[in-house]
N, CA, C and O of each residue as an XYZ file, in Angstrom:
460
protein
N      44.060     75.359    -43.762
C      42.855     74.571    -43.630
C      42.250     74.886    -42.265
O      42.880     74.834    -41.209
N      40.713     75.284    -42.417
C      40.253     75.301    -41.499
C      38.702     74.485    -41.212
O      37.749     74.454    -41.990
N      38.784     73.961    -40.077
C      37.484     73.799    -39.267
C      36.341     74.792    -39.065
O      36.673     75.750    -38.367
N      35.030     74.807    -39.516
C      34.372     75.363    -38.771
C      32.994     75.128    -38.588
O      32.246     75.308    -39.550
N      32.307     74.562    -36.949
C      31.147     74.101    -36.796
C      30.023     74.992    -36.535
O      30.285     76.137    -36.166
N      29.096     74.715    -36.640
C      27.726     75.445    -36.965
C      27.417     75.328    -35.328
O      27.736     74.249    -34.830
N      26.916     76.177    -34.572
C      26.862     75.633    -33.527
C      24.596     75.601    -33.058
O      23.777     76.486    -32.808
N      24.536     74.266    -33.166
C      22.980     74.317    -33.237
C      22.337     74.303    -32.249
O      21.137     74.285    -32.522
N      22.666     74.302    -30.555
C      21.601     74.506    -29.789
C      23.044     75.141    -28.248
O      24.253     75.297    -28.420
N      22.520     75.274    -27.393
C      22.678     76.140    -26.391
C      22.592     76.601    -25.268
O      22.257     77.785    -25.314
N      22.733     76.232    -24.288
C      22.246     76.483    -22.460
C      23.285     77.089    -22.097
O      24.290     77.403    -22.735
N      22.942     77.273    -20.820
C      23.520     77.854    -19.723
C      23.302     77.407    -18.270
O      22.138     77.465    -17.874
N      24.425     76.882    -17.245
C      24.356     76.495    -16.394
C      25.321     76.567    -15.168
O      26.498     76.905    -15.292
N      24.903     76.320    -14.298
C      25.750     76.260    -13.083
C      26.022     75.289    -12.590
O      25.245     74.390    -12.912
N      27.142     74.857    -11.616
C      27.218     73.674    -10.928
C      26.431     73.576     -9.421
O      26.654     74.200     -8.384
N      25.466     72.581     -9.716
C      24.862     73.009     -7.895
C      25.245     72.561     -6.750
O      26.183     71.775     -6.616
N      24.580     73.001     -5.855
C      25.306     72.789     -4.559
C      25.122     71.661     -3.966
O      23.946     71.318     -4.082
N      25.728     70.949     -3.399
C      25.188     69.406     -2.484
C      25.034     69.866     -1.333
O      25.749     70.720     -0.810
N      23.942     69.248     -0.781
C      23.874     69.093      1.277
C      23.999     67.655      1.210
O      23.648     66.849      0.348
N      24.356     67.574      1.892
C      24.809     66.257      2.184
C      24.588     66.040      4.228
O      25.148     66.761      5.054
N      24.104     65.440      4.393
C      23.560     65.507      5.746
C      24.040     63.617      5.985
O      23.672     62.914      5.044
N      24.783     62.879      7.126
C      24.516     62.303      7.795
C      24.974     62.091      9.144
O      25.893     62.805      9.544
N      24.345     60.988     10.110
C      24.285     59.925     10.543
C      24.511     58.651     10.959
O      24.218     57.899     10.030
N      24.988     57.893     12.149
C      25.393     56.880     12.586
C      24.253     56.463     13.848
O      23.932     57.313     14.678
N      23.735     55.166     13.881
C      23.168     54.738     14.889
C      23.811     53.288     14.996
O      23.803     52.233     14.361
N      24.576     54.014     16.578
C      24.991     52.650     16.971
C      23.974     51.385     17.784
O      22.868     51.645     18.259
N      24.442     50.375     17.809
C      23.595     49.645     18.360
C      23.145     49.335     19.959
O      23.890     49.033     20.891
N      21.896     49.484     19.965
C      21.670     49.363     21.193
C      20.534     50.380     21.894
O      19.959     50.288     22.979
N      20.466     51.175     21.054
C      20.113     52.377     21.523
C      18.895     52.973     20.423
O      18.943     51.911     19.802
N      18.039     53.621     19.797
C      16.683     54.058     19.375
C      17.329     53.432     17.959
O      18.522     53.673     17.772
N      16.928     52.989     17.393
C      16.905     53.064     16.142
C      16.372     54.452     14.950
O      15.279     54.650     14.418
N      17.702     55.230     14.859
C      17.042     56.278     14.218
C      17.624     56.376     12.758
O      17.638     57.424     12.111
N      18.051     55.292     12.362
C      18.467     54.571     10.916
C      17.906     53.865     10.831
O      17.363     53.335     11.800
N      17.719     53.428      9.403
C      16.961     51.588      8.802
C      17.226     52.122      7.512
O      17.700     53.240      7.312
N      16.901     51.273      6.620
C      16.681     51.277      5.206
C      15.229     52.130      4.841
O      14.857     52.754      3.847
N      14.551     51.795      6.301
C      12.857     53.263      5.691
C      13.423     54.663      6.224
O      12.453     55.419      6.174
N      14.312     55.232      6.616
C      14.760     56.256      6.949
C      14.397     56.716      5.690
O      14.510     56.047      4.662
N      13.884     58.056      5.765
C      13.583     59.014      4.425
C      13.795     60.336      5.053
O      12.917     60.585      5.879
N      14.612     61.180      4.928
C      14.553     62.624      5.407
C      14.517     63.395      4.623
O      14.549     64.549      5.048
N      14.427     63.193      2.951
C      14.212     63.915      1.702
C      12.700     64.788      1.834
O      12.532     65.927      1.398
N      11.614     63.918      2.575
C      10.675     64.393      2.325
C       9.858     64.555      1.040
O       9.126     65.512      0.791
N      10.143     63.191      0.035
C       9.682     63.631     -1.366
C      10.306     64.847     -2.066
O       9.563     65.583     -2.715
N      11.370     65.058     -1.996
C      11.827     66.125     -2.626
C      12.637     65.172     -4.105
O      13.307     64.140     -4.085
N      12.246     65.981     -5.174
C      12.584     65.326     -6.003
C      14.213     65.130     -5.992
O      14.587     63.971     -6.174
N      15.362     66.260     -5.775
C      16.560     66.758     -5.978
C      17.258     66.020     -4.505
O      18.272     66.439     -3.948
N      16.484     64.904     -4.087
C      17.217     64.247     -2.741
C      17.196     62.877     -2.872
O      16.230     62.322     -3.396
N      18.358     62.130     -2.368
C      18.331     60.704     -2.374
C      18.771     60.558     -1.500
O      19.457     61.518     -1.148
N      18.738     59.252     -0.445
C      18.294     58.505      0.813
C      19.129     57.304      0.445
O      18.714     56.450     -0.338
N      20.400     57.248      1.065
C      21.543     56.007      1.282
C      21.475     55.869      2.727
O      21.341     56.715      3.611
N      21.630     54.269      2.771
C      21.616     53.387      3.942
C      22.948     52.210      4.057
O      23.029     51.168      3.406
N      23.645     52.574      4.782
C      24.722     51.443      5.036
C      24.333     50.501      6.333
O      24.083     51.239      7.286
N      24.256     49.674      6.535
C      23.696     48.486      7.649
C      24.884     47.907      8.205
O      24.714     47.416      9.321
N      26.155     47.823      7.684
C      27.373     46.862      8.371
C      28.432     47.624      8.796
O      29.606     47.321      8.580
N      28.015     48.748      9.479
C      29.310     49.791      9.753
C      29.808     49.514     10.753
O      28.931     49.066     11.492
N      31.006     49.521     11.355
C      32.109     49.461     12.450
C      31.381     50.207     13.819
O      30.531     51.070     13.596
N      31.692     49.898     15.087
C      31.022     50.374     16.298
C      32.180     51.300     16.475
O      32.326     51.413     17.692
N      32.952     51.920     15.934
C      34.046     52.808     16.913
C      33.163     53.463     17.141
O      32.021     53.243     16.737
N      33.544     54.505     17.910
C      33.032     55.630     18.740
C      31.848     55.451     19.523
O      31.480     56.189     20.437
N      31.154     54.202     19.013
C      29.766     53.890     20.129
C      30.192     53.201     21.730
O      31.116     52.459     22.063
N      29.230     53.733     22.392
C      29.232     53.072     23.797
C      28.958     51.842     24.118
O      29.308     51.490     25.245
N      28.210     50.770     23.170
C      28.048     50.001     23.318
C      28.461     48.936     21.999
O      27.639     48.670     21.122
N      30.020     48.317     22.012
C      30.606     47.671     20.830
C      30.234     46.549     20.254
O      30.544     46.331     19.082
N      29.468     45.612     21.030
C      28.271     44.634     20.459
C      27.501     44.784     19.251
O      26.476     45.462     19.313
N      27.790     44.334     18.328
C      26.571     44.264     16.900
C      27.314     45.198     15.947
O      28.531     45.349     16.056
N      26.576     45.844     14.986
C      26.830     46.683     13.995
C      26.076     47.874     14.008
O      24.863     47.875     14.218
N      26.785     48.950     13.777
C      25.949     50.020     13.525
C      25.890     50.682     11.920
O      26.651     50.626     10.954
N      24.802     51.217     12.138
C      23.978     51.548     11.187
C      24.338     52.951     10.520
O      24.692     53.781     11.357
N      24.328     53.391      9.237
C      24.713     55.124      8.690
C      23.739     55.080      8.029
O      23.282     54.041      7.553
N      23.133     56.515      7.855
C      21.963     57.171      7.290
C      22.776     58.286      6.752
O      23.588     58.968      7.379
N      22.437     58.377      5.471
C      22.680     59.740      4.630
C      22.037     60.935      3.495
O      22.281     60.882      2.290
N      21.377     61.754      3.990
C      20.701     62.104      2.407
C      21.891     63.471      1.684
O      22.682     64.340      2.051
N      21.371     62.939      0.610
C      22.406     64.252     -0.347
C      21.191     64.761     -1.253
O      20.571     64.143     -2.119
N      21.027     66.123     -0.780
C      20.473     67.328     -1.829
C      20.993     67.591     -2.724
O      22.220     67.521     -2.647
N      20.460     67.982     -3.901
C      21.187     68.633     -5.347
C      20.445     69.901     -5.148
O      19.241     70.064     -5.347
N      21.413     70.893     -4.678
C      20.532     72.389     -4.704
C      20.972     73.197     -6.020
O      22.149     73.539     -6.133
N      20.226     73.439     -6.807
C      20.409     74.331     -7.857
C      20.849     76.036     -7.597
O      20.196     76.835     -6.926
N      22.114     76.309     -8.318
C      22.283     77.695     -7.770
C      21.809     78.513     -8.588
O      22.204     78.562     -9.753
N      20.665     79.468     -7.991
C      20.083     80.227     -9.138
C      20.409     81.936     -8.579
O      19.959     82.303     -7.494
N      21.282     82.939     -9.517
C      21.299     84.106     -9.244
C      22.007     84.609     -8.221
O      21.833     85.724     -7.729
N      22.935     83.676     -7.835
C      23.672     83.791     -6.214
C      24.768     84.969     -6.948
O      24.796     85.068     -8.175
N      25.712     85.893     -6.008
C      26.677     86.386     -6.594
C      27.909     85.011     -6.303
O      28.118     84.098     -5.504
N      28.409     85.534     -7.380
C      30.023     84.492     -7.649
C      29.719     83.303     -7.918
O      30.411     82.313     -7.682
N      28.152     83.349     -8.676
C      28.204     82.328     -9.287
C      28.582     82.112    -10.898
O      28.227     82.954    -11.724
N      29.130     81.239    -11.179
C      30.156     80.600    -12.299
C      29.088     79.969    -13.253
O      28.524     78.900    -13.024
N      28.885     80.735    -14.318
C      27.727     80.325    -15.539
C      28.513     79.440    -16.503
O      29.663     79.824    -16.717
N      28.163     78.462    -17.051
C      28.810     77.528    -18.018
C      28.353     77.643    -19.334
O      27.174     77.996    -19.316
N      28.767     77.500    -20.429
C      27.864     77.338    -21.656
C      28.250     76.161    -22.401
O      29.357     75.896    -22.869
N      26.708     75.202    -22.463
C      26.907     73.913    -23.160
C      26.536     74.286    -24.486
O      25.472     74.843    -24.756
N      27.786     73.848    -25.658
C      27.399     73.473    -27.038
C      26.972     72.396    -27.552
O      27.433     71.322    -27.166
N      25.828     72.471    -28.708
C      25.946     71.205    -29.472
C      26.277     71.424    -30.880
O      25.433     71.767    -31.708
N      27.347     71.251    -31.111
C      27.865     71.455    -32.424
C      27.461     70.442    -33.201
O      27.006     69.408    -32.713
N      27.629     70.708    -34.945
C      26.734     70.708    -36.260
C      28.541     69.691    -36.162
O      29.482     69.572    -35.378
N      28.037     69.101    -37.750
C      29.298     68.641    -38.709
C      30.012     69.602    -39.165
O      29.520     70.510    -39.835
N      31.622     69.507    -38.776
C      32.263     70.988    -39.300
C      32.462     70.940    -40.608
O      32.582     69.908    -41.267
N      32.507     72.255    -41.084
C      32.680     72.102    -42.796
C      34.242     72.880    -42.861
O      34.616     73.884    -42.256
N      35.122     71.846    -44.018
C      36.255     72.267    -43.747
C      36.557     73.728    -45.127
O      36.118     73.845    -46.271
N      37.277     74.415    -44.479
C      37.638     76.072    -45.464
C      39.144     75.559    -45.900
O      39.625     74.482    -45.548
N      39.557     76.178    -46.429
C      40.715     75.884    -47.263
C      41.112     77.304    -48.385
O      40.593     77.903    -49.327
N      42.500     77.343    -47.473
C      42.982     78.661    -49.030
C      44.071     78.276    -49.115
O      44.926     77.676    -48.464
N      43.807     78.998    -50.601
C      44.977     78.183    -51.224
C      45.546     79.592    -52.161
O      44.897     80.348    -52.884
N      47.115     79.588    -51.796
C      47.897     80.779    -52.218
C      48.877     80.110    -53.399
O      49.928     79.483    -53.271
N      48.128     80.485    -54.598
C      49.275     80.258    -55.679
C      50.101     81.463    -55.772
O      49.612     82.593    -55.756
N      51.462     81.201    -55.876
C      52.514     82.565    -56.621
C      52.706     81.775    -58.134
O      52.377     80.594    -58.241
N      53.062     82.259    -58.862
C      53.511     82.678    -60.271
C      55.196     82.952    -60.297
O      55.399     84.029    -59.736
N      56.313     82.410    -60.706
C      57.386     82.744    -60.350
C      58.008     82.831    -61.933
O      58.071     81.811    -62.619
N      58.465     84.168    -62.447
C      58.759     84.052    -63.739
C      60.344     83.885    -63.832
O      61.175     84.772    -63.636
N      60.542     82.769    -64.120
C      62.316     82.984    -64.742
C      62.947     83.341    -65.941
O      62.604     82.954    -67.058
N      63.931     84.133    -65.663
C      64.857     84.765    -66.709
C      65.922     83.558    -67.165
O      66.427     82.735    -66.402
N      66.117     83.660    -68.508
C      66.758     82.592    -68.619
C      68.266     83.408    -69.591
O      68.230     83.851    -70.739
N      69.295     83.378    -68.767
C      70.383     84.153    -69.455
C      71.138     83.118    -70.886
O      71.445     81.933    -70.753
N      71.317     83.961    -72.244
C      71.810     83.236    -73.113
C      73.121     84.133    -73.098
O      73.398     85.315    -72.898
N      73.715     83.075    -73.381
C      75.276     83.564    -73.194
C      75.404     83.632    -75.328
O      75.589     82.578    -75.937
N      75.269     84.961    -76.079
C      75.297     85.069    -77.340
C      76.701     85.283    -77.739
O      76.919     85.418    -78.943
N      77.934     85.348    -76.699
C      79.333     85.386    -76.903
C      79.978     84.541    -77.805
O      81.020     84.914    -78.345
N      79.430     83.315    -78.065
C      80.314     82.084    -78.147
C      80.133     81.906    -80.292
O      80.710     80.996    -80.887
């Protein structure tokens, strides 16, 4: 018995690349985070995260909360070498096959005509 699906549509793709870019503004000092921070620039393939309650380590001044700014790019890899092509299926309803092996087995049937 076998499976077999029709396969009805078809792409090809890559996995893309992230940039990922951030940021910490501790407190006290320019505000170069907020929630209007945008460094995407309208780019469609970018989104703009804002954390407001982050820990002061590493700042000079440990009073208050500091602030993280982050954008992450989705860069599409197009034509690069060593790049890794994928292929998406959308498979049909499989239709099932089936073979079927009859044998034929003839028996001899011994009469014992001695008796």
């Amino acid at each position: 018995v076998a499976e077999v699906y029709e396969i009805q549509e078809s792409y090809n793709f890559s996995v893309p690349r992230l940039d990922v870019q951030c940021w910490c503004d501790c407190p006290g000092g320019m505000d170069t985070c907020s929630s209007s921070t945008d460094t995407c620039t309208n780019r469609r393939t970018c989104v703009m995260f804002h954390v407001s309650d982050g820990n002061t380590d590493g700042c000079g001044i440990r009073i208050g909360r500091s602030e993280m700014c982050c954008s992450v790019d989705v860069v599409p890899v197009v034509g690069g070498r060593g790049e890794r092509l994928f292929t998406a299926l959308k498979l049909g309803t499989p239709r099932f096959i089936a073979t079927v092996r009859i044998e034929l087995v003839r028996l001899r049937l011994c009469v014992d005509t001695t008796a």
